[in-house]
Amino acid sequence: MDHPRYPRPVGLGPLAYGGDYNPEQWPEEVWAEDVRLMREAGVTMVSVGIFSWALLEPERGVHEFGWLDRLLDLLHANGIRADLGTPTVVPPAWFYRDHPEALPVTREGHRHAFGSRGAICHSSPAYQAAASAITEQLGRRYGSHPAVALWHVHNEYGVPVSDCYCEESAAHFRRWLGERYGTLKELNCAWGTAFWGQTYTRWDDIQPPRLTPSAGNPAQQLDFARFTNDAILANFKRERDLLHRLAPGIPVTTNFMTALSQCQSIDYWAWGREVDLVSNDHYLVAEDHRTQINLAMAADLTRSVAGGRPWLLLEHSTGAVNWQPRNLAKRPGELARNSLAHVARGSEGAMFFQWRASRYGAEKFHSAMLPHAGTDSRIWREVVALGRDLGALAEIRDSVVRPDAAMLWDWESWWAQRLDWRPSIDLDARERADAWYAATWDAHLTVDFAHPEAELSRYPLVVAPALYLMTEAASRNLRQYVAAGGTLVVSCFSGIVDEHDTVHPGPHPGALRELLGLVVEEFAPLRAGERVALEAADGGPALHADVWTEFLLPEGAETLYRYADGPAAGRPAVTRHAVGGGQVYYVSARLDGEGLSRILQLAAAAADLTLPRLPHDVEVVERVGEHGRYLFAINHGEQDADVPLAAPGTELLTCAEVFDTLTVPAGATRVVRH
Ligand code: GLA
């Protein structure tokens, strides 16, 4: 780490509350009304300037900072802090006039056009120079402006385009490969180029994984994914370092999207170490029936990427977004439940996209804090109420979330598993992670996410939902964890390949065979729609699975469930293996939610982890801080619910004293300080 760490967003005061503010879309007379209403809503911080490059620098080297000067002064005069953007996600039209080569090229060879946002080749020296120049201007001008509390570099690196296949990127990729492998011999070996006659004899022959007639080399594709992540991260670091130099003391962030299933190109474990403050954007998948689960997963993953330190929800929505196929409005009270669920899981505030709904442009049907309907609207009333609630929770800042268990997650493994020609297109790493996470949510467990090579000894229970790719270091780490007394649950198709997508030697799963005490003799994927039953060795209720089964040969593991039917009928399906002071469960099928819950119960019992007895739809999370323990209880159900309390305390949103039971009204959130 070559830059100072800031334990918290300096100078934000209470929990951060506000949103993206794009006053450049409005006549200046509207700004005064904006600021008056921000104060009414309890807004503490707004994100500004994220997309304003063309306004700040209308022609190369010609700057117009007057409007931003006036805006920051106005915010400061009203006690509102700024999360100031570097606008490097949208180079202006003049930039592409001179540098059309900086527009990214798709795998198929098509060049993107100007007219949207994020059209960037991250290997382009021209882009890098122009981005540094505007960042430097902003750092010099506003580095000591009293309104600026945080730098917001770029916007959502990784979308809408991350990889670029142009000649510049190809040359950059070759340089990156040169550093990684040193010699072509090493590269040929790592990429397994003996297969399909792909051996390279000159560096210049190596291309990014452009369109090929059949399946491309998987190791080449995996390295290109790593290269892309590194190329983008280098651009973030360049801006960050400039800002650290020009504006010492102001933390630098960039908004992540940790749990977005489309955003696969960023390895947030690597990025979490590089930002001063981890921040995240989260949008509900509106048509899901239990959106609270994906939200909780995003928040837990973000906190974990932040190493358990404070993080900030930089964007979510007050109501509908406008980019999903069917953009459902949030139900009454959902805005507060969503915001407070992020706070419960460690966010130091709740910010939105955006402050005032746009009248024009691509996002005019996106909800906002100040909607098109104005202040006589449900959304506005809920926005004002949430501002009050966050004000009442100010003391929870800097408290940390208390996890019960951990779940292993690795972006590289996800990248590898989604490549072509796997045994079944229906087995999806992200789907398994979501499903296992949902089982932990239903069991009322709070989980941290962890990289498979991370220190795990503080967790009594660790679940590995999908680790197709596993390094030797990860394999060793898991063996040590279990041997030292940990309880590990491993789900199917894990430990199969190494970091080059090369199958570990011997029978599957090479990286886990010894630990699991078994061999996977053959994969046995199912037909679309086919389901199988798993019968319990102890005569208990059967479990059910689809998509995936395996032929297991135990080598020391005990069988807990057997396949009752399907291709592996009669063979072990779920096993347990005692190793040292701990044990490892292996689940060789794609179990449904009920099955996952059952296995989780077994493993939790083995780990001496008592599952809380709480009403089904109530989410309970604890933050622990200097001033006390804070129990968040969010009732997602339609009935009032009672939550047993271990100790009396004060409910911070209603100021009520509570004793052995906390009643949480339907749809409401309560926060008890013990
Ligand atoms: C992302 C972007 C914002 C906006 C929102 C809309 O999070 O960062 O600029 O486009 O999506 O949901």
mmCIF file with all atom_site columns, N, CA, C and O and ligand atoms in Angstrom, residues 20 50-51 117 152 155-156 159 255 257 281-283 315-317 321-323 353 363 366, ligand 1:
data_model
loop_
_atom_site.group_PDB
_atom_site.id
_atom_site.type_symbol
_atom_site.label_atom_id
_atom_site.label_alt_id
_atom_site.label_comp_id
_atom_site.label_asym_id
_atom_site.label_entity_id
_atom_site.label_seq_id
_atom_site.pdbx_PDB_ins_code
_atom_site.Cartn_x
_atom_site.Cartn_y
_atom_site.Cartn_z
_atom_site.occupancy
_atom_site.B_iso_or_equiv
_atom_site.pdbx_formal_charge
_atom_site.auth_seq_id
_atom_site.auth_comp_id
_atom_site.auth_asym_id
_atom_site.auth_atom_id
_atom_site.pdbx_PDB_model_num
ATOM   1   N N  . ASP A 1 20  ? -26.537 11.724 -6.404  1.00 0.00 ? 20  ASP A N  1
ATOM   2   C CA . ASP A 1 20  ? -25.892 12.362 -7.553  1.00 0.00 ? 20  ASP A CA 1
ATOM   3   C C  . ASP A 1 20  ? -26.670 13.643 -7.846  1.00 0.00 ? 20  ASP A C  1
ATOM   4   O O  . ASP A 1 20  ? -27.898 13.615 -7.947  1.00 0.00 ? 20  ASP A O  1
ATOM   5   N N  . ILE A 1 50  ? -19.772 14.331 -12.078 1.00 0.00 ? 50  ILE A N  1
ATOM   6   C CA . ILE A 1 50  ? -19.333 13.008 -12.551 1.00 0.00 ? 50  ILE A CA 1
ATOM   7   C C  . ILE A 1 50  ? -19.304 12.930 -14.083 1.00 0.00 ? 50  ILE A C  1
ATOM   8   O O  . ILE A 1 50  ? -18.459 12.261 -14.662 1.00 0.00 ? 50  ILE A O  1
ATOM   9   N N  . PHE A 1 51  ? -20.249 13.620 -14.724 1.00 0.00 ? 51  PHE A N  1
ATOM   10  C CA . PHE A 1 51  ? -20.345 13.517 -16.191 1.00 0.00 ? 51  PHE A CA 1
ATOM   11  C C  . PHE A 1 51  ? -20.080 14.869 -16.865 1.00 0.00 ? 51  PHE A C  1
ATOM   12  O O  . PHE A 1 51  ? -20.576 15.127 -17.953 1.00 0.00 ? 51  PHE A O  1
ATOM   13  N N  . ARG A 1 117 ? -21.984 7.099  -22.933 1.00 0.00 ? 117 ARG A N  1
ATOM   14  C CA . ARG A 1 117 ? -20.946 7.328  -21.926 1.00 0.00 ? 117 ARG A CA 1
ATOM   15  C C  . ARG A 1 117 ? -20.084 6.074  -21.836 1.00 0.00 ? 117 ARG A C  1
ATOM   16  O O  . ARG A 1 117 ? -20.481 5.003  -22.303 1.00 0.00 ? 117 ARG A O  1
ATOM   17  N N  . HIS A 1 152 ? -14.667 11.349 -6.096  1.00 0.00 ? 152 HIS A N  1
ATOM   18  C CA . HIS A 1 152 ? -15.398 10.266 -6.757  1.00 0.00 ? 152 HIS A CA 1
ATOM   19  C C  . HIS A 1 152 ? -14.764 10.099 -8.126  1.00 0.00 ? 152 HIS A C  1
ATOM   20  O O  . HIS A 1 152 ? -15.092 10.806 -9.073  1.00 0.00 ? 152 HIS A O  1
ATOM   21  N N  . ASN A 1 155 ? -16.715 6.691  -12.974 1.00 0.00 ? 155 ASN A N  1
ATOM   22  C CA . ASN A 1 155 ? -18.009 6.182  -12.544 1.00 0.00 ? 155 ASN A CA 1
ATOM   23  C C  . ASN A 1 155 ? -18.134 4.721  -12.936 1.00 0.00 ? 155 ASN A C  1
ATOM   24  O O  . ASN A 1 155 ? -18.014 4.379  -14.109 1.00 0.00 ? 155 ASN A O  1
ATOM   25  N N  . GLU A 1 156 ? -18.358 3.894  -11.942 1.00 0.00 ? 156 GLU A N  1
ATOM   26  C CA . GLU A 1 156 ? -18.626 2.468  -12.188 1.00 0.00 ? 156 GLU A CA 1
ATOM   27  C C  . GLU A 1 156 ? -17.681 1.873  -13.241 1.00 0.00 ? 156 GLU A C  1
ATOM   28  O O  . GLU A 1 156 ? -18.114 1.403  -14.301 1.00 0.00 ? 156 GLU A O  1
ATOM   29  N N  . VAL A 1 159 ? -18.291 -0.989 -16.452 1.00 0.00 ? 159 VAL A N  1
ATOM   30  C CA . VAL A 1 159 ? -19.469 -0.916 -17.312 1.00 0.00 ? 159 VAL A CA 1
ATOM   31  C C  . VAL A 1 159 ? -19.494 0.470  -17.952 1.00 0.00 ? 159 VAL A C  1
ATOM   32  O O  . VAL A 1 159 ? -18.936 1.400  -17.386 1.00 0.00 ? 159 VAL A O  1
ATOM   33  N N  . ASN A 1 255 ? -17.068 4.370  -7.332  1.00 0.00 ? 255 ASN A N  1
ATOM   34  C CA . ASN A 1 255 ? -18.244 3.565  -6.983  1.00 0.00 ? 255 ASN A CA 1
ATOM   35  C C  . ASN A 1 255 ? -18.197 2.176  -7.613  1.00 0.00 ? 255 ASN A C  1
ATOM   36  O O  . ASN A 1 255 ? -18.204 2.032  -8.818  1.00 0.00 ? 255 ASN A O  1
ATOM   37  N N  . MET A 1 257 ? -19.683 -1.864 -8.043  1.00 0.00 ? 257 MET A N  1
ATOM   38  C CA . MET A 1 257 ? -20.975 -2.556 -8.170  1.00 0.00 ? 257 MET A CA 1
ATOM   39  C C  . MET A 1 257 ? -20.714 -4.001 -7.795  1.00 0.00 ? 257 MET A C  1
ATOM   40  O O  . MET A 1 257 ? -20.730 -4.888 -8.642  1.00 0.00 ? 257 MET A O  1
ATOM   41  N N  . ASP A 1 281 ? -22.595 0.889  -5.519  1.00 0.00 ? 281 ASP A N  1
ATOM   42  C CA . ASP A 1 281 ? -23.907 1.207  -6.075  1.00 0.00 ? 281 ASP A CA 1
ATOM   43  C C  . ASP A 1 281 ? -24.716 -0.078 -6.070  1.00 0.00 ? 281 ASP A C  1
ATOM   44  O O  . ASP A 1 281 ? -24.190 -1.133 -6.437  1.00 0.00 ? 281 ASP A O  1
ATOM   45  N N  . HIS A 1 282 ? -25.958 0.020  -5.686  1.00 0.00 ? 282 HIS A N  1
ATOM   46  C CA . HIS A 1 282 ? -26.792 -1.182 -5.728  1.00 0.00 ? 282 HIS A CA 1
ATOM   47  C C  . HIS A 1 282 ? -28.195 -0.855 -6.218  1.00 0.00 ? 282 HIS A C  1
ATOM   48  O O  . HIS A 1 282 ? -28.839 0.057  -5.712  1.00 0.00 ? 282 HIS A O  1
ATOM   49  N N  . TYR A 1 283 ? -28.640 -1.628 -7.183  1.00 0.00 ? 283 TYR A N  1
ATOM   50  C CA . TYR A 1 283 ? -30.010 -1.480 -7.686  1.00 0.00 ? 283 TYR A CA 1
ATOM   51  C C  . TYR A 1 283 ? -30.723 -2.814 -7.581  1.00 0.00 ? 283 TYR A C  1
ATOM   52  O O  . TYR A 1 283 ? -30.150 -3.858 -7.906  1.00 0.00 ? 283 TYR A O  1
ATOM   53  N N  . GLU A 1 315 ? -24.844 4.881  -4.397  1.00 0.00 ? 315 GLU A N  1
ATOM   54  C CA . GLU A 1 315 ? -26.043 5.005  -5.240  1.00 0.00 ? 315 GLU A CA 1
ATOM   55  C C  . GLU A 1 315 ? -27.000 3.863  -4.954  1.00 0.00 ? 315 GLU A C  1
ATOM   56  O O  . GLU A 1 315 ? -26.587 2.714  -4.875  1.00 0.00 ? 315 GLU A O  1
ATOM   57  N N  . HIS A 1 316 ? -28.269 4.176  -4.817  1.00 0.00 ? 316 HIS A N  1
ATOM   58  C CA . HIS A 1 316 ? -29.364 3.233  -5.041  1.00 0.00 ? 316 HIS A CA 1
ATOM   59  C C  . HIS A 1 316 ? -30.540 4.078  -5.486  1.00 0.00 ? 316 HIS A C  1
ATOM   60  O O  . HIS A 1 316 ? -30.331 5.235  -5.873  1.00 0.00 ? 316 HIS A O  1
ATOM   61  N N  . SER A 1 317 ? -31.734 3.536  -5.515  1.00 0.00 ? 317 SER A N  1
ATOM   62  C CA . SER A 1 317 ? -32.820 4.336  -6.105  1.00 0.00 ? 317 SER A CA 1
ATOM   63  C C  . SER A 1 317 ? -33.932 4.550  -5.096  1.00 0.00 ? 317 SER A C  1
ATOM   64  O O  . SER A 1 317 ? -34.169 3.710  -4.225  1.00 0.00 ? 317 SER A O  1
ATOM   65  N N  . VAL A 1 321 ? -35.965 2.126  -11.365 1.00 0.00 ? 321 VAL A N  1
ATOM   66  C CA . VAL A 1 321 ? -34.912 2.527  -12.304 1.00 0.00 ? 321 VAL A CA 1
ATOM   67  C C  . VAL A 1 321 ? -35.561 2.554  -13.688 1.00 0.00 ? 321 VAL A C  1
ATOM   68  O O  . VAL A 1 321 ? -36.778 2.378  -13.814 1.00 0.00 ? 321 VAL A O  1
ATOM   69  N N  . ASN A 1 322 ? -34.787 2.803  -14.729 1.00 0.00 ? 322 ASN A N  1
ATOM   70  C CA . ASN A 1 322 ? -35.412 2.856  -16.061 1.00 0.00 ? 322 ASN A CA 1
ATOM   71  C C  . ASN A 1 322 ? -34.710 1.966  -17.075 1.00 0.00 ? 322 ASN A C  1
ATOM   72  O O  . ASN A 1 322 ? -34.966 2.049  -18.254 1.00 0.00 ? 322 ASN A O  1
ATOM   73  N N  . TRP A 1 323 ? -33.827 1.099  -16.578 1.00 0.00 ? 323 TRP A N  1
ATOM   74  C CA . TRP A 1 323 ? -33.035 0.309  -17.522 1.00 0.00 ? 323 TRP A CA 1
ATOM   75  C C  . TRP A 1 323 ? -33.311 -1.174 -17.439 1.00 0.00 ? 323 TRP A C  1
ATOM   76  O O  . TRP A 1 323 ? -32.642 -1.964 -18.092 1.00 0.00 ? 323 TRP A O  1
ATOM   77  N N  . PHE A 1 353 ? -28.965 7.626  -6.761  1.00 0.00 ? 353 PHE A N  1
ATOM   78  C CA . PHE A 1 353 ? -28.990 8.243  -8.067  1.00 0.00 ? 353 PHE A CA 1
ATOM   79  C C  . PHE A 1 353 ? -30.449 8.595  -8.287  1.00 0.00 ? 353 PHE A C  1
ATOM   80  O O  . PHE A 1 353 ? -31.273 7.693  -8.352  1.00 0.00 ? 353 PHE A O  1
ATOM   81  N N  . GLU A 1 363 ? -32.018 8.971  -18.967 1.00 0.00 ? 363 GLU A N  1
ATOM   82  C CA . GLU A 1 363 ? -32.462 8.507  -17.651 1.00 0.00 ? 363 GLU A CA 1
ATOM   83  C C  . GLU A 1 363 ? -33.645 9.300  -17.109 1.00 0.00 ? 363 GLU A C  1
ATOM   84  O O  . GLU A 1 363 ? -33.848 9.373  -15.901 1.00 0.00 ? 363 GLU A O  1
ATOM   85  N N  . HIS A 1 366 ? -35.995 7.583  -14.703 1.00 0.00 ? 366 HIS A N  1
ATOM   86  C CA . HIS A 1 366 ? -35.399 7.014  -13.482 1.00 0.00 ? 366 HIS A CA 1
ATOM   87  C C  . HIS A 1 366 ? -35.909 7.811  -12.286 1.00 0.00 ? 366 HIS A C  1
ATOM   88  O O  . HIS A 1 366 ? -36.007 9.032  -12.344 1.00 0.00 ? 366 HIS A O  1
HETATM 89  C C1 . GLA B 2 .   ? -25.555 3.746  -12.342 1.00 0.00 ? 1   GLA B C1 1
HETATM 90  C C2 . GLA B 2 .   ? -24.814 5.001  -12.718 1.00 0.00 ? 1   GLA B C2 1
HETATM 91  C C3 . GLA B 2 .   ? -25.653 6.219  -12.621 1.00 0.00 ? 1   GLA B C3 1
HETATM 92  C C4 . GLA B 2 .   ? -27.038 5.979  -13.183 1.00 0.00 ? 1   GLA B C4 1
HETATM 93  C C5 . GLA B 2 .   ? -27.655 4.830  -12.429 1.00 0.00 ? 1   GLA B C5 1
HETATM 94  C C6 . GLA B 2 .   ? -29.075 4.554  -12.868 1.00 0.00 ? 1   GLA B C6 1
HETATM 95  O O1 . GLA B 2 .   ? -25.442 3.409  -11.049 1.00 0.00 ? 1   GLA B O1 1
HETATM 96  O O2 . GLA B 2 .   ? -23.673 5.193  -11.933 1.00 0.00 ? 1   GLA B O2 1
HETATM 97  O O3 . GLA B 2 .   ? -25.014 7.250  -13.344 1.00 0.00 ? 1   GLA B O3 1
HETATM 98  O O4 . GLA B 2 .   ? -26.942 5.668  -14.527 1.00 0.00 ? 1   GLA B O4 1
HETATM 99  O O5 . GLA B 2 .   ? -26.903 3.680  -12.677 1.00 0.00 ? 1   GLA B O5 1
HETATM 100 O O6 . GLA B 2 .   ? -29.649 3.482  -12.171 1.00 0.00 ? 1   GLA B O6 1
#
